[in-house]
Tab-separated table of C-alpha atoms in Angstrom:
chain	number	residue	atom	x	y	z
N	1	MET	CA	171.505	13.110	196.742
N	2	THR	CA	174.930	13.065	198.398
N	3	VAL	CA	177.976	15.061	197.335
N	4	HIS	CA	179.761	11.763	196.642
N	5	SER	CA	177.067	10.644	194.199
N	6	LEU	CA	177.185	14.053	192.473
N	7	ASN	CA	180.982	13.812	192.175
N	8	THR	CA	180.668	10.262	190.836
N	9	LYS	CA	178.237	11.353	188.123
N	10	ARG	CA	180.410	14.328	187.159
N	11	ALA	CA	183.524	12.147	186.989
N	12	THR	CA	181.681	9.557	184.895
N	13	ARG	CA	180.425	12.177	182.440
N	14	SER	CA	183.890	13.742	182.280
N	15	ALA	CA	185.522	10.379	181.582
N	16	GLU	CA	182.966	9.477	178.919
N	17	SER	CA	183.364	12.809	177.139
N	18	ARG	CA	187.178	12.629	177.156
N	19	VAL	CA	187.228	9.097	175.824
N	20	ALA	CA	184.564	9.843	173.191
N	21	ALA	CA	186.536	12.891	172.004
N	22	GLN	CA	189.571	10.811	171.041
N	23	ASP	CA	190.357	10.016	167.399
N	24	TRP	CA	189.567	6.327	167.682
N	25	ARG	CA	190.204	5.587	164.022
N	26	ALA	CA	193.800	6.786	164.449
N	27	LEU	CA	194.223	5.103	167.847
N	28	ILE	CA	193.025	1.738	166.547
N	29	SER	CA	195.292	2.062	163.514
N	30	GLU	CA	198.256	2.660	165.869
N	31	LEU	CA	197.273	-0.275	168.070
N	32	ASN	CA	197.050	-2.587	165.067
N	33	ALA	CA	200.357	-1.366	163.638
N	34	ASN	CA	202.481	-1.096	166.786
N	35	GLY	CA	200.645	-2.612	169.761
N	36	CYS	CA	200.366	0.770	171.506
N	37	ALA	CA	198.814	4.201	171.032
N	38	VAL	CA	199.182	7.497	172.930
N	39	MET	CA	196.416	9.891	173.992
N	40	PRO	CA	198.039	13.261	174.820
N	41	GLY	CA	196.670	15.265	177.736
N	42	LEU	CA	193.972	12.867	178.879
N	43	LEU	CA	194.280	14.170	182.458
N	44	LEU	CA	194.817	17.760	183.592
N	45	PRO	CA	197.861	18.615	185.754
N	46	ASP	CA	195.742	19.124	188.900
N	47	GLU	CA	194.032	15.768	188.341
N	48	CYS	CA	197.425	14.088	188.007
N	49	ALA	CA	198.542	15.688	191.285
N	50	GLU	CA	195.351	14.653	193.093
N	51	ILE	CA	195.684	11.012	192.035
N	52	ALA	CA	199.414	10.871	192.865
N	53	ALA	CA	198.683	12.385	196.291
N	54	LEU	CA	196.538	9.360	197.152
N	55	TYR	CA	199.632	7.129	197.321
N	56	PRO	CA	200.476	7.515	201.060
N	57	HIS	CA	196.851	7.012	202.159
N	58	GLU	CA	196.413	3.298	202.743
N	59	GLU	CA	192.625	3.474	203.049
N	60	HIS	CA	192.377	3.758	199.246
N	61	PHE	CA	194.285	0.529	198.589
N	62	ARG	CA	193.926	-3.222	199.099
N	63	SER	CA	197.636	-4.131	198.920
N	64	HIS	CA	201.156	-2.695	198.715
N	65	VAL	CA	203.907	-4.302	196.632
N	66	VAL	CA	207.628	-3.534	196.990
N	67	MET	CA	209.048	-4.750	193.691
N	68	ALA	CA	212.515	-5.746	194.905
N	69	ARG	CA	211.030	-8.321	197.299
N	70	HIS	CA	209.558	-10.249	194.360
N	71	GLY	CA	212.232	-9.688	191.707
N	72	PHE	CA	209.941	-7.350	189.746
N	73	GLY	CA	212.480	-4.511	189.682
N	74	LYS	CA	212.835	-1.580	192.100
N	75	GLY	CA	210.066	0.767	193.152
N	76	GLU	CA	206.631	0.056	194.566
N	77	TYR	CA	202.943	0.131	193.783
N	78	ARG	CA	199.562	-0.134	195.455
N	79	TYR	CA	196.397	-1.768	194.128
N	80	PHE	CA	193.244	0.270	194.643
N	81	ARG	CA	190.391	-1.235	196.583
N	82	TYR	CA	186.741	-1.044	195.513
N	83	PRO	CA	185.121	1.412	195.143
N	84	LEU	CA	187.733	2.907	192.845
N	85	PRO	CA	188.330	6.686	192.765
N	86	ASP	CA	185.558	8.207	190.675
N	87	LEU	CA	187.655	9.381	187.724
N	88	ILE	CA	189.553	6.082	187.478
N	89	GLU	CA	186.317	4.103	187.633
N	90	GLY	CA	184.808	6.391	185.002
N	91	LEU	CA	187.767	5.989	182.645
N	92	ARG	CA	187.825	2.222	183.130
N	93	THR	CA	184.146	1.995	182.218
N	94	ALA	CA	184.387	4.439	179.295
N	95	PHE	CA	187.471	2.876	177.680
N	96	TYR	CA	186.294	-0.711	177.864
N	97	PRO	CA	183.623	-0.852	175.084
N	98	ARG	CA	185.942	0.685	172.487
N	99	LEU	CA	188.821	-1.578	173.469
N	100	ALA	CA	186.542	-4.639	173.570
N	101	SER	CA	185.886	-4.214	169.850
N	102	VAL	CA	189.662	-4.177	169.235
N	103	ALA	CA	190.140	-7.205	171.498
N	104	ASN	CA	187.442	-9.178	169.667
N	105	ASP	CA	188.937	-8.277	166.301
N	106	TRP	CA	192.373	-9.409	167.492
N	107	ASN	CA	191.037	-12.720	168.816
N	108	GLU	CA	189.268	-13.388	165.519
N	109	LYS	CA	192.481	-12.758	163.588
N	110	MET	CA	194.473	-15.007	165.957
N	111	GLY	CA	191.877	-17.786	165.788
N	112	ALA	CA	190.950	-17.496	169.472
N	113	ALA	CA	187.360	-18.400	170.355
N	114	LEU	CA	186.990	-16.009	173.318
N	115	ARG	CA	184.852	-12.896	172.760
N	116	TYR	CA	184.450	-10.019	175.197
N	117	PRO	CA	181.067	-8.468	176.051
N	118	VAL	CA	180.505	-4.831	175.143
N	119	ASP	CA	179.635	-3.844	178.724
N	120	HIS	CA	182.426	-3.765	181.321
N	121	ALA	CA	180.107	-4.850	184.145
N	122	ALA	CA	179.287	-7.992	182.162
N	123	PHE	CA	182.987	-8.722	181.698
N	124	LEU	CA	183.682	-8.200	185.412
N	125	LYS	CA	180.889	-10.674	186.195
N	126	ARG	CA	182.748	-13.234	184.081
N	127	CYS	CA	185.910	-12.478	186.059
N	128	HIS	CA	184.091	-12.879	189.363
N	129	ASP	CA	182.512	-16.159	188.198
N	130	GLU	CA	186.095	-17.368	187.591
N	131	GLY	CA	187.060	-16.374	191.152
N	132	GLN	CA	188.848	-13.189	190.007
N	133	THR	CA	187.316	-10.623	192.360
N	134	LYS	CA	190.197	-8.323	193.369
N	135	PRO	CA	190.438	-4.913	191.635
N	136	THR	CA	193.564	-4.417	189.537
N	137	PRO	CA	193.863	-0.648	188.846
N	138	LEU	CA	197.046	0.496	190.557
N	139	LEU	CA	199.204	3.479	191.442
N	140	LEU	CA	202.963	3.116	190.926
N	141	GLN	CA	205.757	5.120	192.544
N	142	TYR	CA	209.418	5.220	191.446
N	143	GLY	CA	212.437	7.004	192.913
N	144	PRO	CA	216.070	7.343	191.756
N	145	GLY	CA	217.448	4.024	190.472
N	146	ASP	CA	213.995	2.371	190.345
N	147	PHE	CA	212.770	0.425	187.322
N	148	ASN	CA	210.090	-2.088	186.370
N	149	CYS	CA	211.151	-5.339	184.741
N	150	LEU	CA	209.450	-6.436	181.534
N	151	HIS	CA	206.251	-8.266	182.430
N	152	GLN	CA	202.612	-9.035	181.600
N	153	ASP	CA	199.673	-8.170	183.878
N	154	LEU	CA	197.541	-11.326	183.631
N	155	TYR	CA	196.338	-12.114	187.197
N	156	GLY	CA	194.242	-15.174	186.333
N	157	ALA	CA	192.834	-17.374	183.587
N	158	LEU	CA	190.632	-14.567	182.238
N	159	ALA	CA	192.606	-11.520	181.080
N	160	PHE	CA	191.622	-8.573	178.905
N	161	PRO	CA	194.278	-8.082	176.196
N	162	LEU	CA	194.647	-4.273	176.424
N	163	GLN	CA	195.329	-1.860	179.269
N	164	VAL	CA	195.963	1.835	179.853
N	165	ALA	CA	198.714	3.645	181.772
N	166	ILE	CA	198.614	7.380	182.538
N	167	LEU	CA	201.762	9.285	183.499
N	168	LEU	CA	201.077	11.569	186.485
N	169	SER	CA	204.516	13.263	186.699
N	170	GLU	CA	206.273	15.660	184.320
N	171	PRO	CA	209.438	14.325	182.631
N	172	GLY	CA	212.368	16.703	182.955
N	173	GLU	CA	210.778	18.483	185.919
N	174	ASP	CA	209.637	15.804	188.359
N	175	PHE	CA	211.993	13.068	187.150
N	176	THR	CA	214.496	12.027	184.495
N	177	GLY	CA	214.800	8.611	182.854
N	178	GLY	CA	211.911	6.275	183.577
N	179	GLU	CA	210.709	5.733	179.985
N	180	PHE	CA	207.813	3.396	179.255
N	181	VAL	CA	209.122	0.437	177.241
N	182	LEU	CA	207.225	-2.176	175.238
N	183	THR	CA	208.886	-5.236	173.692
N	184	GLU	CA	207.463	-7.535	171.060
N	185	GLN	CA	208.715	-11.057	170.348
N	186	ARG	CA	207.894	-12.395	166.910
N	187	PRO	CA	208.340	-16.068	165.939
N	188	ARG	CA	211.859	-16.856	164.717
N	189	MET	CA	212.856	-13.177	164.957
N	190	GLN	CA	214.690	-11.017	167.438
N	191	SER	CA	212.565	-8.956	169.812
N	192	ARG	CA	211.501	-5.428	168.860
N	193	ALA	CA	211.560	-2.630	171.463
N	194	GLU	CA	209.277	0.418	171.491
N	195	VAL	CA	210.090	3.369	173.790
N	196	VAL	CA	206.927	5.448	174.250
N	197	PRO	CA	207.522	9.152	175.045
N	198	LEU	CA	204.911	10.472	177.490
N	199	LYS	CA	204.255	13.785	179.198
N	200	ARG	CA	202.267	14.391	182.381
N	201	GLY	CA	198.619	13.540	181.754
N	202	ASP	CA	199.315	11.457	178.633
N	203	ALA	CA	197.836	7.970	178.448
N	204	VAL	CA	199.147	4.990	176.531
N	205	ILE	CA	196.962	2.062	175.484
N	206	PHE	CA	198.991	-1.087	174.943
N	207	ALA	CA	198.736	-4.822	174.413
N	208	VAL	CA	199.050	-6.891	177.585
N	209	HIS	CA	200.050	-10.281	176.227
N	210	ASN	CA	199.460	-11.150	172.545
N	211	ARG	CA	198.363	-9.367	169.397
N	212	PRO	CA	198.014	-10.325	165.710
N	213	VAL	CA	200.466	-9.214	163.032
N	214	GLN	CA	199.833	-9.523	159.300
N	215	GLY	CA	202.254	-11.873	157.565
N	216	THR	CA	202.579	-13.167	154.007
N	217	LYS	CA	200.360	-16.167	154.856
N	218	GLY	CA	197.852	-14.431	157.091
N	219	TYR	CA	197.951	-13.279	160.680
N	220	TYR	CA	200.316	-14.662	163.288
N	221	ARG	CA	200.565	-14.104	167.040
N	222	VAL	CA	203.275	-12.045	168.740
N	223	ASN	CA	204.071	-11.875	172.454
N	224	LEU	CA	204.459	-8.541	174.275
N	225	ARG	CA	205.877	-7.362	177.587
N	226	HIS	CA	206.097	-3.899	179.091
N	227	GLY	CA	208.182	-2.156	181.730
N	228	VAL	CA	209.827	1.102	182.805
N	229	SER	CA	213.510	1.976	182.326
N	230	ARG	CA	215.713	3.122	185.230
N	231	LEU	CA	214.804	6.427	186.817
N	232	ARG	CA	217.831	8.744	186.848
N	233	SER	CA	216.455	11.284	189.329
N	234	GLY	CA	213.295	12.555	191.003
N	235	ARG	CA	210.002	10.769	191.569
N	236	ARG	CA	207.596	9.291	189.021
N	237	HIS	CA	203.937	8.310	189.551
N	238	THR	CA	201.765	6.386	187.106
N	239	VAL	CA	198.224	5.075	187.319
N	240	GLY	CA	197.471	1.796	185.559
N	241	ILE	CA	193.962	0.874	184.404
N	242	ILE	CA	193.615	-2.876	183.982
N	243	PHE	CA	190.206	-4.156	182.889
N	244	HIS	CA	190.146	-7.680	184.353
N	245	ASP	CA	190.097	-8.407	188.089
N	246	ALA	CA	192.566	-10.695	189.865
N	247	LYS	CA	192.435	-13.980	191.781
């Protein structure tokens, strides 16, 4: 057995145990109420540093995006290539079944026919059958004055409705500003903004596109976007775990 395979198994077990240890009743309640939920301290400080340190090493990534060139904001990010780093792969696999149950519940409430399989490998096979074969987990880097415009990470016809972002830098020490922002547009109402306070190692689960909201006549669909406010100083790294692959 190789060291790599040992590390992979350890990372997978670590990811599974961390995800299983979360208070999922409370997290799901937050997701249903607000479209987002925070998991404090999901990653340790040294793990955050190790992931952030991957950014300059191109061999880990399939593409590099400079946001200003595309009107996405200012800053940059890189999409990981397969195979993903062990801990990120482990977290992606461990989160998916719990979030799939939320996604299926949301689709039922919104009257959408699509249902997601319990196993992430089965869902990825659906993506690949649709021609979506490129991995979507990414590492983002911001410097002073950088920001990320409000957006949705869809990448193709088949999209999973929840994703996870993990802050790898310490607010107030590594950077200032740069808050995670979620907006929600309800029919015939003004948009609602949610600023999510995060510390290094904290993860936020959030809705990618739509979610159901209880109204007086049943559930209705709201539209969400997310972004990052302007960085005032320093450098900020985030890892994003997206569960569908891209065209």
